[in-house]
């Protein structure tokens, strides 16, 4: 396997003509797609990869300067797609990677047929005329907690993010992958996620976007999905699921997987 492929633990499954690429969010790994993959491999070629900095990647490859902006991740994604000769893929991205793919689609729209965005946000922090879900002082408090005691702080946040109690399989799985991230890398990614602002660039997005959200998500309020829908330059559609939590594909697969499959199979009507 190439250097790019091995660094990101790229796996290609299935043998369909169309490629579905699955991108995981902060604190998770490609294993988060375990409920979706079995439904895809008979019809599609499926490409899974790990974001640099995930606990499943080599921390020595994490470049703190490169990954201080969303562009670093977007260039990684483009390199992966080029290395594996992927064109016009269906990209399913959760949270951070949904916006990473959005940036990549501006640079290289030829690589994407459509984006399926789960719990995506162009900006996390509230500002004048925009509600992202968090005040800056809340972000500062979370950051201070991570610096003081990363494990204890993340354990408390994990259950809130997933929307399940700590005894649930989903919360335990998310905690496992979250704690696999080296603390200094976790803080670096946290800082990037809570400072980037993709709002000025949404009008440049021409790839169709399927925006999928939980009805209750402490990280991404429903208004954010509507904001994306109104400001993306190309075609878009929003669907709010009756799920709770930021990782519905992990915590509520019985509801989420059928929704994802429908958006993968069907394009936005003209």
Short mmCIF file of C-alpha atoms in Angstrom, two decimals:
data_model
loop_
_atom_site.label_atom_id
_atom_site.label_comp_id
_atom_site.label_asym_id
_atom_site.label_seq_id
_atom_site.Cartn_x
_atom_site.Cartn_y
_atom_site.Cartn_z
CA UNK A 1 0.00 0.00 0.00
CA UNK A 2 1.12 3.57 -0.67
CA UNK A 3 2.42 5.89 2.03
CA UNK A 4 -0.85 7.84 1.94
CA UNK A 5 -2.90 4.67 2.17
CA UNK A 6 -0.93 3.17 5.03
CA UNK A 7 -0.76 6.43 7.00
CA UNK A 8 -4.55 6.72 6.94
CA UNK A 9 -5.25 2.98 7.29
CA UNK A 10 -7.21 3.03 4.03
CA UNK A 11 -9.41 -0.01 3.39
CA UNK A 12 -11.35 -0.66 0.19
CA UNK A 13 -14.22 -3.13 0.37
CA UNK A 14 -16.80 -4.29 -2.16
CA UNK A 15 -16.56 -4.00 -5.92
CA UNK A 16 -19.35 -1.78 -7.22
CA UNK A 17 -18.85 0.80 -9.98
CA UNK A 18 -19.66 3.71 -7.63
CA UNK A 19 -17.42 4.43 -4.66
CA UNK A 20 -18.82 5.47 -1.29
CA UNK A 21 -16.20 7.14 0.91
CA UNK A 22 -16.80 7.19 4.67
CA UNK A 23 -15.18 9.89 6.81
CA UNK A 24 -15.33 9.79 10.62
CA UNK A 25 -15.49 12.75 13.01
CA UNK A 26 -13.41 13.90 15.98
CA UNK A 27 -12.82 11.29 18.66
CA UNK A 28 -13.78 8.35 16.47
CA UNK A 29 -12.14 6.03 13.94
CA UNK A 30 -13.35 4.30 10.80
CA UNK A 31 -14.81 1.58 13.04
CA UNK A 32 -17.68 3.99 13.77
CA UNK A 33 -19.17 2.93 10.41
CA UNK A 34 -19.57 -0.72 11.43
CA UNK A 35 -23.37 -0.58 11.23
CA UNK A 36 -23.42 0.99 7.75
CA UNK A 37 -20.68 -0.88 5.86
CA UNK A 38 -22.45 -4.28 5.64
CA UNK A 39 -25.35 -2.59 3.82
CA UNK A 40 -23.06 -1.08 1.17
CA UNK A 41 -20.49 -3.66 0.11
CA UNK A 42 -22.78 -5.70 -2.15
CA UNK A 43 -23.63 -2.69 -4.32
CA UNK A 44 -20.77 -0.21 -3.91
CA UNK A 45 -17.03 -0.02 -3.58
CA UNK A 46 -16.49 1.35 -0.07
CA UNK A 47 -13.40 3.31 0.96
CA UNK A 48 -12.74 3.83 4.66
CA UNK A 49 -9.89 5.82 6.16
CA UNK A 50 -8.77 7.34 9.45
CA UNK A 51 -8.18 11.04 9.90
CA UNK A 52 -4.63 11.87 10.85
CA UNK A 53 -4.49 12.21 14.62
CA UNK A 54 -7.09 9.53 15.32
CA UNK A 55 -5.90 7.01 17.90
CA UNK A 56 -5.58 4.38 15.18
CA UNK A 57 -2.98 6.45 13.27
CA UNK A 58 0.70 6.96 14.00
CA UNK A 59 0.96 10.13 16.14
CA UNK A 60 4.39 10.80 14.66
CA UNK A 61 2.64 11.67 11.38
CA UNK A 62 0.52 14.37 12.99
CA UNK A 63 1.75 17.79 11.86
CA UNK A 64 0.48 20.40 14.32
CA UNK A 65 0.87 23.22 11.78
CA UNK A 66 -0.80 21.35 8.90
CA UNK A 67 -3.79 20.33 10.98
CA UNK A 68 -4.33 23.71 12.61
CA UNK A 69 -6.72 24.45 9.75
CA UNK A 70 -9.40 22.48 7.95
CA UNK A 71 -7.44 22.75 4.71
CA UNK A 72 -4.83 20.27 5.99
CA UNK A 73 -7.50 17.59 6.32
CA UNK A 74 -9.01 18.55 2.96
CA UNK A 75 -5.65 18.09 1.23
CA UNK A 76 -5.32 14.68 2.91
CA UNK A 77 -8.72 13.66 1.57
CA UNK A 78 -7.86 14.80 -1.94
CA UNK A 79 -4.57 12.87 -1.77
CA UNK A 80 -6.41 9.70 -0.69
CA UNK A 81 -8.98 9.99 -3.49
CA UNK A 82 -6.27 10.61 -6.08
CA UNK A 83 -4.09 7.76 -4.81
CA UNK A 84 -6.99 5.30 -5.07
CA UNK A 85 -8.26 6.68 -8.39
CA UNK A 86 -11.61 7.73 -6.96
CA UNK A 87 -13.74 10.10 -9.04
CA UNK A 88 -17.32 11.28 -8.51
CA UNK A 89 -17.63 9.51 -5.18
CA UNK A 90 -20.54 9.61 -2.79
CA UNK A 91 -18.96 11.02 0.34
CA UNK A 92 -20.56 10.33 3.72
CA UNK A 93 -18.97 12.50 6.38
CA UNK A 94 -19.68 12.99 10.06
CA UNK A 95 -19.20 16.31 11.84
CA UNK A 96 -15.67 17.59 11.12
CA UNK A 97 -15.16 15.45 8.01
CA UNK A 98 -18.42 16.66 6.50
CA UNK A 99 -16.89 20.14 6.45
CA UNK A 100 -13.51 18.77 5.38
CA UNK A 101 -15.21 17.25 2.33
CA UNK A 102 -17.04 20.52 1.77
CA UNK A 103 -13.69 22.32 1.56
CA UNK A 104 -12.25 19.57 -0.65
CA UNK A 105 -15.25 19.82 -2.97
CA UNK A 106 -14.55 23.51 -3.50
CA UNK A 107 -10.95 22.71 -4.46
CA UNK A 108 -11.84 19.63 -6.54
CA UNK A 109 -15.55 19.31 -7.38
CA UNK A 110 -14.72 16.62 -9.95
CA UNK A 111 -13.95 14.18 -7.14
CA UNK A 112 -17.45 14.25 -5.66
CA UNK A 113 -20.89 13.26 -6.92
CA UNK A 114 -22.58 14.38 -3.70
CA UNK A 115 -21.89 14.96 -0.01
CA UNK A 116 -23.95 13.35 2.74
CA UNK A 117 -23.33 15.41 5.84
CA UNK A 118 -24.17 14.06 9.30
CA UNK A 119 -24.19 16.57 12.18
CA UNK A 120 -22.21 19.10 10.15
CA UNK A 121 -21.51 22.64 11.28
CA UNK A 122 -19.73 25.45 9.41
CA UNK A 123 -19.08 27.27 12.69
CA UNK A 124 -19.47 26.03 16.26
CA UNK A 125 -19.28 29.33 18.14
CA UNK A 126 -22.18 31.79 18.27
CA UNK A 127 -21.72 35.20 16.67
CA UNK A 128 -23.90 38.12 15.69
CA UNK A 129 -26.84 36.78 13.67
CA UNK A 130 -25.63 33.18 13.87
CA UNK A 131 -26.32 30.46 16.44
CA UNK A 132 -23.72 27.71 16.30
CA UNK A 133 -24.55 26.22 19.69
CA UNK A 134 -21.73 27.43 21.95
CA UNK A 135 -20.62 30.71 23.48
CA UNK A 136 -16.89 31.36 23.38
CA UNK A 137 -16.69 31.21 27.19
CA UNK A 138 -18.14 27.67 27.09
CA UNK A 139 -15.45 26.59 24.62
CA UNK A 140 -12.79 28.17 26.84
CA UNK A 141 -14.09 26.25 29.87
CA UNK A 142 -14.05 22.93 27.99
CA UNK A 143 -10.52 23.62 26.76
CA UNK A 144 -9.36 24.41 30.30
CA UNK A 145 -10.88 21.14 31.52
CA UNK A 146 -9.04 19.21 28.82
CA UNK A 147 -5.74 20.82 29.77
CA UNK A 148 -6.27 20.10 33.47
CA UNK A 149 -7.48 16.51 33.26
CA UNK A 150 -8.13 15.20 29.75
CA UNK A 151 -9.44 11.74 30.70
CA UNK A 152 -11.89 12.75 33.40
CA UNK A 153 -13.16 15.68 31.35
CA UNK A 154 -13.64 13.67 28.17
CA UNK A 155 -15.42 10.90 30.07
CA UNK A 156 -18.04 13.38 31.18
CA UNK A 157 -18.40 14.87 27.72
CA UNK A 158 -18.64 11.50 25.98
CA UNK A 159 -22.03 10.61 27.41
CA UNK A 160 -23.44 14.05 26.59
CA UNK A 161 -22.13 13.93 23.03
CA UNK A 162 -23.43 10.45 22.31
CA UNK A 163 -26.72 11.08 24.08
CA UNK A 164 -26.61 7.75 25.93
CA UNK A 165 -25.71 6.68 29.44
CA UNK A 166 -22.20 5.43 30.13
CA UNK A 167 -23.31 1.79 30.24
CA UNK A 168 -24.52 1.85 26.63
CA UNK A 169 -22.46 0.15 23.95
CA UNK A 170 -22.32 3.35 21.90
CA UNK A 171 -20.97 5.47 24.77
CA UNK A 172 -18.37 2.86 25.65
CA UNK A 173 -17.25 2.60 22.03
CA UNK A 174 -16.99 6.36 21.66
CA UNK A 175 -15.07 6.61 24.94
CA UNK A 176 -12.65 3.94 23.73
CA UNK A 177 -11.79 5.76 20.50
CA UNK A 178 -11.82 9.17 22.15
CA UNK A 179 -9.29 8.09 24.79
CA UNK A 180 -7.11 6.54 22.08
CA UNK A 181 -6.24 10.04 20.86
CA UNK A 182 -3.01 11.35 22.35
CA UNK A 183 -3.91 14.25 24.71
CA UNK A 184 -1.84 16.93 22.95
CA UNK A 185 -3.31 15.91 19.59
CA UNK A 186 -6.83 15.86 21.06
CA UNK A 187 -6.35 19.43 22.27
CA UNK A 188 -4.97 20.50 18.89
CA UNK A 189 -7.95 19.04 17.03
CA UNK A 190 -10.36 20.53 19.56
CA UNK A 191 -8.84 23.97 18.99
CA UNK A 192 -9.14 23.64 15.22
CA UNK A 193 -12.74 22.36 15.35
CA UNK A 194 -13.81 25.23 17.57
CA UNK A 195 -12.08 28.01 15.63
CA UNK A 196 -12.69 27.22 11.95
CA UNK A 197 -15.35 29.16 10.08
CA UNK A 198 -16.58 27.77 6.77
CA UNK A 199 -19.50 30.18 6.45
CA UNK A 200 -17.77 32.57 4.01
CA UNK A 201 -17.11 29.69 1.59
CA UNK A 202 -20.47 27.92 1.48
CA UNK A 203 -21.61 29.82 -1.62
CA UNK A 204 -18.69 28.23 -3.52
CA UNK A 205 -20.01 24.70 -2.88
CA UNK A 206 -21.52 23.32 -6.11
CA UNK A 207 -21.69 19.62 -5.20
CA UNK A 208 -25.17 18.51 -4.02
CA UNK A 209 -25.36 18.28 -0.22
CA UNK A 210 -27.63 16.02 1.84
CA UNK A 211 -27.76 17.49 5.35
CA UNK A 212 -28.77 14.99 8.05
CA UNK A 213 -29.22 15.82 11.73
CA UNK A 214 -30.48 14.44 15.00
CA UNK A 215 -33.51 16.22 16.43
CA UNK A 216 -31.53 16.63 19.65
CA UNK A 217 -27.76 17.18 19.41
CA UNK A 218 -25.90 19.23 22.02
CA UNK A 219 -23.14 19.94 19.49
CA UNK A 220 -25.21 20.97 16.45
CA UNK A 221 -28.60 22.67 16.88
CA UNK A 222 -31.20 22.22 14.15
CA UNK A 223 -30.80 25.84 13.07
CA UNK A 224 -27.30 25.00 11.81
CA UNK A 225 -28.67 22.54 9.27
CA UNK A 226 -31.08 25.16 8.00
CA UNK A 227 -28.21 27.65 7.78
CA UNK A 228 -26.22 25.24 5.62
CA UNK A 229 -29.26 24.58 3.45
CA UNK A 230 -29.85 28.30 2.81
CA UNK A 231 -26.21 29.22 2.18
CA UNK A 232 -24.73 26.33 0.19
CA UNK A 233 -24.26 27.38 -3.42
CA UNK A 234 -25.51 24.16 -5.02
CA UNK A 235 -28.50 21.92 -4.43
CA UNK A 236 -29.14 20.80 -0.86
CA UNK A 237 -31.74 19.05 1.24
CA UNK A 238 -32.20 18.72 5.02
CA UNK A 239 -33.56 15.76 6.96
CA UNK A 240 -33.93 15.81 10.74
CA UNK A 241 -34.12 12.36 12.30
CA UNK A 242 -35.92 11.45 15.51
CA UNK A 243 -32.61 10.57 17.17
CA UNK A 244 -30.66 12.00 20.08
CA UNK A 245 -26.93 12.64 20.15
CA UNK A 246 -24.10 13.73 17.90
CA UNK A 247 -23.28 10.22 16.61
CA UNK A 248 -26.62 8.74 15.55
CA UNK A 249 -24.95 6.30 13.16
CA UNK A 250 -23.35 4.73 16.27
CA UNK A 251 -26.02 5.27 18.94
CA UNK A 252 -29.21 4.79 16.89
CA UNK A 253 -28.32 2.70 13.81
CA UNK A 254 -31.83 1.27 13.54
CA UNK A 255 -33.10 4.77 12.66
CA UNK A 256 -30.03 6.26 11.02
CA UNK A 257 -28.86 3.54 8.64
CA UNK A 258 -32.11 3.45 6.59
CA UNK A 259 -31.95 7.25 6.27
CA UNK A 260 -28.32 7.16 5.13
CA UNK A 261 -29.02 4.40 2.62
CA UNK A 262 -31.90 6.35 1.14
CA UNK A 263 -29.70 9.43 0.67
CA UNK A 264 -26.88 7.32 -0.75
CA UNK A 265 -29.19 5.63 -3.27
CA UNK A 266 -31.23 8.68 -4.32
CA UNK A 267 -30.11 12.07 -5.61
CA UNK A 268 -31.82 15.37 -4.86
CA UNK A 269 -34.75 15.80 -7.25
CA UNK A 270 -34.54 18.61 -9.76
#
